[in-house]
Short mmCIF file of C-alpha atoms in Angstrom, two decimals:
data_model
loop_
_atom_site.label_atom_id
_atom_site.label_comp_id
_atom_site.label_asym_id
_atom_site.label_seq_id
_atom_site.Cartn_x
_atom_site.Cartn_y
_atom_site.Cartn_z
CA UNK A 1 0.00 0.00 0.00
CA UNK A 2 1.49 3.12 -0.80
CA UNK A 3 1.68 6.23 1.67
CA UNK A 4 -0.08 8.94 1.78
CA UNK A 5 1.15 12.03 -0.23
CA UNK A 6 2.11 15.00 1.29
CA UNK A 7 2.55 17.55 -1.68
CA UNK A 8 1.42 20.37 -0.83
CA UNK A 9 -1.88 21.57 -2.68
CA UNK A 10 -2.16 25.07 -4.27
CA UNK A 11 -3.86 26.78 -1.71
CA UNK A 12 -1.86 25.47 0.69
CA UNK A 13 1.63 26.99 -0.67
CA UNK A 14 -0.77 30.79 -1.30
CA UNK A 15 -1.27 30.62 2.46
CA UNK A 16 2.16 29.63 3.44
CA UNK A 17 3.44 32.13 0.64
CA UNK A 18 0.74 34.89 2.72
CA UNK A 19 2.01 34.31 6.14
CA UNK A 20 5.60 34.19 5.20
CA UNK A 21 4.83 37.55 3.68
CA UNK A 22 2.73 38.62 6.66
CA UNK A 23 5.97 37.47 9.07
CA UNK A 24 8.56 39.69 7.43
CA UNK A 25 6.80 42.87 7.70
CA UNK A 26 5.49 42.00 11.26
CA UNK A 27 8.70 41.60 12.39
CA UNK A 28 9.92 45.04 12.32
CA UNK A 29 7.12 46.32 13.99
CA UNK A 30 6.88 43.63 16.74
CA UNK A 31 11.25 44.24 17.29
CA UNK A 32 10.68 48.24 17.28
CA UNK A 33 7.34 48.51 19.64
CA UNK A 34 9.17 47.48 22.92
CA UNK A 35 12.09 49.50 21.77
CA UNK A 36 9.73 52.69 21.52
CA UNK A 37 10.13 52.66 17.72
CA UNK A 38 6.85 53.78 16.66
CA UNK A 39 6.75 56.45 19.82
CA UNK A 40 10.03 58.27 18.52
CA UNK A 41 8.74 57.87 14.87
CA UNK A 42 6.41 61.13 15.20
CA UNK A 43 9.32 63.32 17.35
CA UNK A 44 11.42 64.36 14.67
CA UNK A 45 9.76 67.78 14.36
CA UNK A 46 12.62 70.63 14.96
CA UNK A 47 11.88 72.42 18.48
CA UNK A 48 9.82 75.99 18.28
CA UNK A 49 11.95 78.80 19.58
CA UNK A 50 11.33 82.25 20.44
CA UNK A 51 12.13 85.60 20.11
CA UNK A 52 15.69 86.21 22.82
CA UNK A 53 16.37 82.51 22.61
CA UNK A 54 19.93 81.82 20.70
CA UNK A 55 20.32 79.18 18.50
CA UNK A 56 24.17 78.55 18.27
CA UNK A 57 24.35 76.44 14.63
CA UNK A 58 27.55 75.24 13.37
CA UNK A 59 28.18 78.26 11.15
CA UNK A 60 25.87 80.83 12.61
CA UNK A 61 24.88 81.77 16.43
CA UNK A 62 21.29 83.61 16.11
CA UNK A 63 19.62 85.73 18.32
CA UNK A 64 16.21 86.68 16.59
CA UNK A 65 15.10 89.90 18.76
CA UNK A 66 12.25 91.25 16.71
CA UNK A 67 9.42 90.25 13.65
CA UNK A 68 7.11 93.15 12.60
CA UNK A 69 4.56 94.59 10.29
CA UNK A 70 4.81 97.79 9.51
CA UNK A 71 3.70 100.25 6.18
CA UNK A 72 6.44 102.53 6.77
CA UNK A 73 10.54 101.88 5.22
CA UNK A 74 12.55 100.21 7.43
CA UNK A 75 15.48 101.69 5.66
CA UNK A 76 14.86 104.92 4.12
CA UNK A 77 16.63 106.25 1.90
CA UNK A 78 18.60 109.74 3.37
CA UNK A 79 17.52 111.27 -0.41
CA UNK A 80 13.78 112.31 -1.52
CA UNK A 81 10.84 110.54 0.55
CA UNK A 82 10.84 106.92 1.90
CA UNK A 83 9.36 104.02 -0.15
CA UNK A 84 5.88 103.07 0.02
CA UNK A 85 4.60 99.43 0.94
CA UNK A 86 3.80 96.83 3.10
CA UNK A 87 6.40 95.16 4.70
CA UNK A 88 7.75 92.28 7.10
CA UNK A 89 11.27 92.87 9.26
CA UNK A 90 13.36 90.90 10.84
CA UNK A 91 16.17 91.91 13.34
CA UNK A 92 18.52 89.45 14.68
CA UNK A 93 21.69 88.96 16.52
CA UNK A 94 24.00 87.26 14.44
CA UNK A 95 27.74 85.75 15.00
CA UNK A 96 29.56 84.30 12.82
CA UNK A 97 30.81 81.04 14.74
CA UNK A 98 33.50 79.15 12.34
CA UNK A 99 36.68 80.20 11.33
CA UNK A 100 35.96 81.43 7.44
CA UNK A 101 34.16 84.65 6.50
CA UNK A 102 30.65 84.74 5.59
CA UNK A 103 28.07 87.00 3.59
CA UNK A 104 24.59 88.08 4.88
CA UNK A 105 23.29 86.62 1.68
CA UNK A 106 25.06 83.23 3.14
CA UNK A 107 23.30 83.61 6.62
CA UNK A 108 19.57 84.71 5.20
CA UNK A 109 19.58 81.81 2.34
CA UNK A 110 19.56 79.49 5.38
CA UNK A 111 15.97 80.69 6.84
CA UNK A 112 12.70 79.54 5.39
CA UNK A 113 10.28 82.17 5.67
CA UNK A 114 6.37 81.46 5.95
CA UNK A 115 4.08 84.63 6.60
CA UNK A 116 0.41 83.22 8.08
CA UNK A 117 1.19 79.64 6.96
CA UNK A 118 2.16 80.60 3.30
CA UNK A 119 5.42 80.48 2.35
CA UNK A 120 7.25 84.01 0.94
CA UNK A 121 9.00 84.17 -2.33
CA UNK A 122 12.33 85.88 -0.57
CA UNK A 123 14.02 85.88 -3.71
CA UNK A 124 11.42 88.29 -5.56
CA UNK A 125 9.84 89.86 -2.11
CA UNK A 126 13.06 90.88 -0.38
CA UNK A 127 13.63 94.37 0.21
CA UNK A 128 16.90 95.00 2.63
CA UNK A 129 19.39 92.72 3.66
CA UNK A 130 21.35 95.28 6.39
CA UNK A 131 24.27 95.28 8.87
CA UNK A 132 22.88 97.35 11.20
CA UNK A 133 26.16 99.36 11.75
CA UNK A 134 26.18 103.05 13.77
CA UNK A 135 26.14 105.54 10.89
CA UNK A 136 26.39 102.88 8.52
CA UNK A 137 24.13 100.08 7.07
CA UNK A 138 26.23 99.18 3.69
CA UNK A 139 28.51 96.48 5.21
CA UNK A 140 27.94 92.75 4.23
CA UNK A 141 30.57 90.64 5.52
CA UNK A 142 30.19 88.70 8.32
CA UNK A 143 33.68 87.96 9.92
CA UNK A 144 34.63 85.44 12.58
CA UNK A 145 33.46 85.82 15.98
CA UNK A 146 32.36 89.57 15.34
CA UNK A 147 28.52 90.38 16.53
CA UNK A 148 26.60 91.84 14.40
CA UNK A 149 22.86 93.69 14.30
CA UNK A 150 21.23 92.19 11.36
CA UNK A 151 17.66 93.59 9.60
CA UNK A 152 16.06 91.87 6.97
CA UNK A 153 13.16 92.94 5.63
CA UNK A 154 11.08 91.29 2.44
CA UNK A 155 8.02 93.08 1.00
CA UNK A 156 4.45 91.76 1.67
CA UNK A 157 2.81 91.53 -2.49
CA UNK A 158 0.36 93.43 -2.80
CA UNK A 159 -2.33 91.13 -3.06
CA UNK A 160 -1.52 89.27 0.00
CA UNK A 161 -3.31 90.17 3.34
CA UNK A 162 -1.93 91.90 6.41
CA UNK A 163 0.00 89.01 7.88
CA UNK A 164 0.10 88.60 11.48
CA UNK A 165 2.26 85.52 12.11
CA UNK A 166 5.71 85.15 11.21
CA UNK A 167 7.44 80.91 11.07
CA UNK A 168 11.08 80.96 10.12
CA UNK A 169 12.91 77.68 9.71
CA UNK A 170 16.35 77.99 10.13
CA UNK A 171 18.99 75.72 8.59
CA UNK A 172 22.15 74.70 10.06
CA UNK A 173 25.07 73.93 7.56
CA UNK A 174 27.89 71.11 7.76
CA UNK A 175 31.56 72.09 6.64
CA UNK A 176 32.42 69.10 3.85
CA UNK A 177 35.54 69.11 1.69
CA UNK A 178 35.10 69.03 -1.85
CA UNK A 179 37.19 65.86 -3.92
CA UNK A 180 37.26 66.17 -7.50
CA UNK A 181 35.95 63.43 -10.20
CA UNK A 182 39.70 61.98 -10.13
CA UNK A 183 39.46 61.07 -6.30
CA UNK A 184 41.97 63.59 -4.77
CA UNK A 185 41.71 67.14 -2.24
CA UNK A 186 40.61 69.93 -4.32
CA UNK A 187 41.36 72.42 -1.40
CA UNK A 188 37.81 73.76 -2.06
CA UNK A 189 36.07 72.88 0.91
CA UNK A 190 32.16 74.32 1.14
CA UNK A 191 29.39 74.99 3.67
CA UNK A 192 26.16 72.98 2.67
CA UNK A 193 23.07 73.37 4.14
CA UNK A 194 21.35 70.58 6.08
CA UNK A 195 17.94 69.32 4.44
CA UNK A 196 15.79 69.61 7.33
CA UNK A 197 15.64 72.43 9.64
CA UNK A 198 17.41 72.64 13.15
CA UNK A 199 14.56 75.48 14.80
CA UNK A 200 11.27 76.53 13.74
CA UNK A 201 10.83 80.01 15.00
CA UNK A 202 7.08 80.63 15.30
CA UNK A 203 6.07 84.12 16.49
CA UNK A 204 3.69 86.97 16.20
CA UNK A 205 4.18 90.10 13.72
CA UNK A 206 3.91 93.36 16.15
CA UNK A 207 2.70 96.52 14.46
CA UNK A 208 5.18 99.22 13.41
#
């Protein structure tokens, strides 16, 4: 008498195909839930700062000390009448923390500005980019371990509402060297910026 067969039939292998399947992406799950996997998952939002708090970056330390609204120039021009418009300033404390000069341009291209939620073209909008400097607000250069006054200041479009709330995320950079295609030092190290944001600054727009 022969023996029974055990093949397996075809819905037997699509079930054991199933829970195989079923087993590989439990696994993760069931290794990372005592390990507080999934808790941490949702806390990789940067922290909210404030207004007097300093965020000391790798490139830049940042004091943000003011956001406002205001109608009136925040930098007038000393010849004929001040420009007319709507506009949104920002004054910080700023010091430039590594060893290598910097621009303001370098400094305000790592802040992501968002004006009630909606974020601002600061390319197209931007109106000053100042060293606020005692009798003189042309300087641009940011030098090592020097503190420095900064305004910016972008231009609300015209068919924009008053704003009233002001979110800046600010970028911290890494300091990379640069190789070249053939494998070696170039000597051209650069600043990059980090893809994510370090601080969200979230604050109200006072009333100038």
């Amino acid at each position: 008498m022969s023996s029974p067969s055990h093949e397996t039939t075809p819905r037997g292998r699509a079930w054991m195909w199933f829970a195989g399947l079923a087993a590989v992406i439990l696994l993760p799950l069931a290794i990372a839930w005592p390990l507080g996997g999934l808790a941490d998952a949702g806390k990789n939002e940067p922290p909210k700062t404030a207004l007097g708090q300093k965020l000391t970056g790798n490139r830049f330390q940042l004091v943000p000390k003011k956001a406002a609204y205001t109608t009136s120039d925040p930098n007038p021009s000393p010849f004929g009448e001040p420009d007319k418009g709507r506009y949104v300033v920002l004054d910080l404390d700023v010091t430039n923390v590594s060893r290598f000069p910097a621009s303001l341009s370098d400094m305000a291209a790592r802040l992501a500005i968002k004006l009630d939620g909606r974020p601002l073209d600061q390319i197209m909008s931007i109106k000053d980019q100042l060293i606020m400097r005692p009798g003189d607000n042309r300087g641009s250069l940011l030098n090592p371990g020097m503190a420095e006054t900064v305004r910016l200041s972008w231009e609300v479009a015209a068919e924009a509402p008053d704003p009233s709330r002001l979110s800046v995320a600010v970028h911290d950079e890494d300091y990379q060297p640069s190789w070249s295609l053939l494998g070696y030092y170039s000597g051209t190290s650069l600043w990059y910026r980090q893809d994510d944001p370090r601080w969200i600054l979230d604050t109200p727009l006072e009333r100038a």
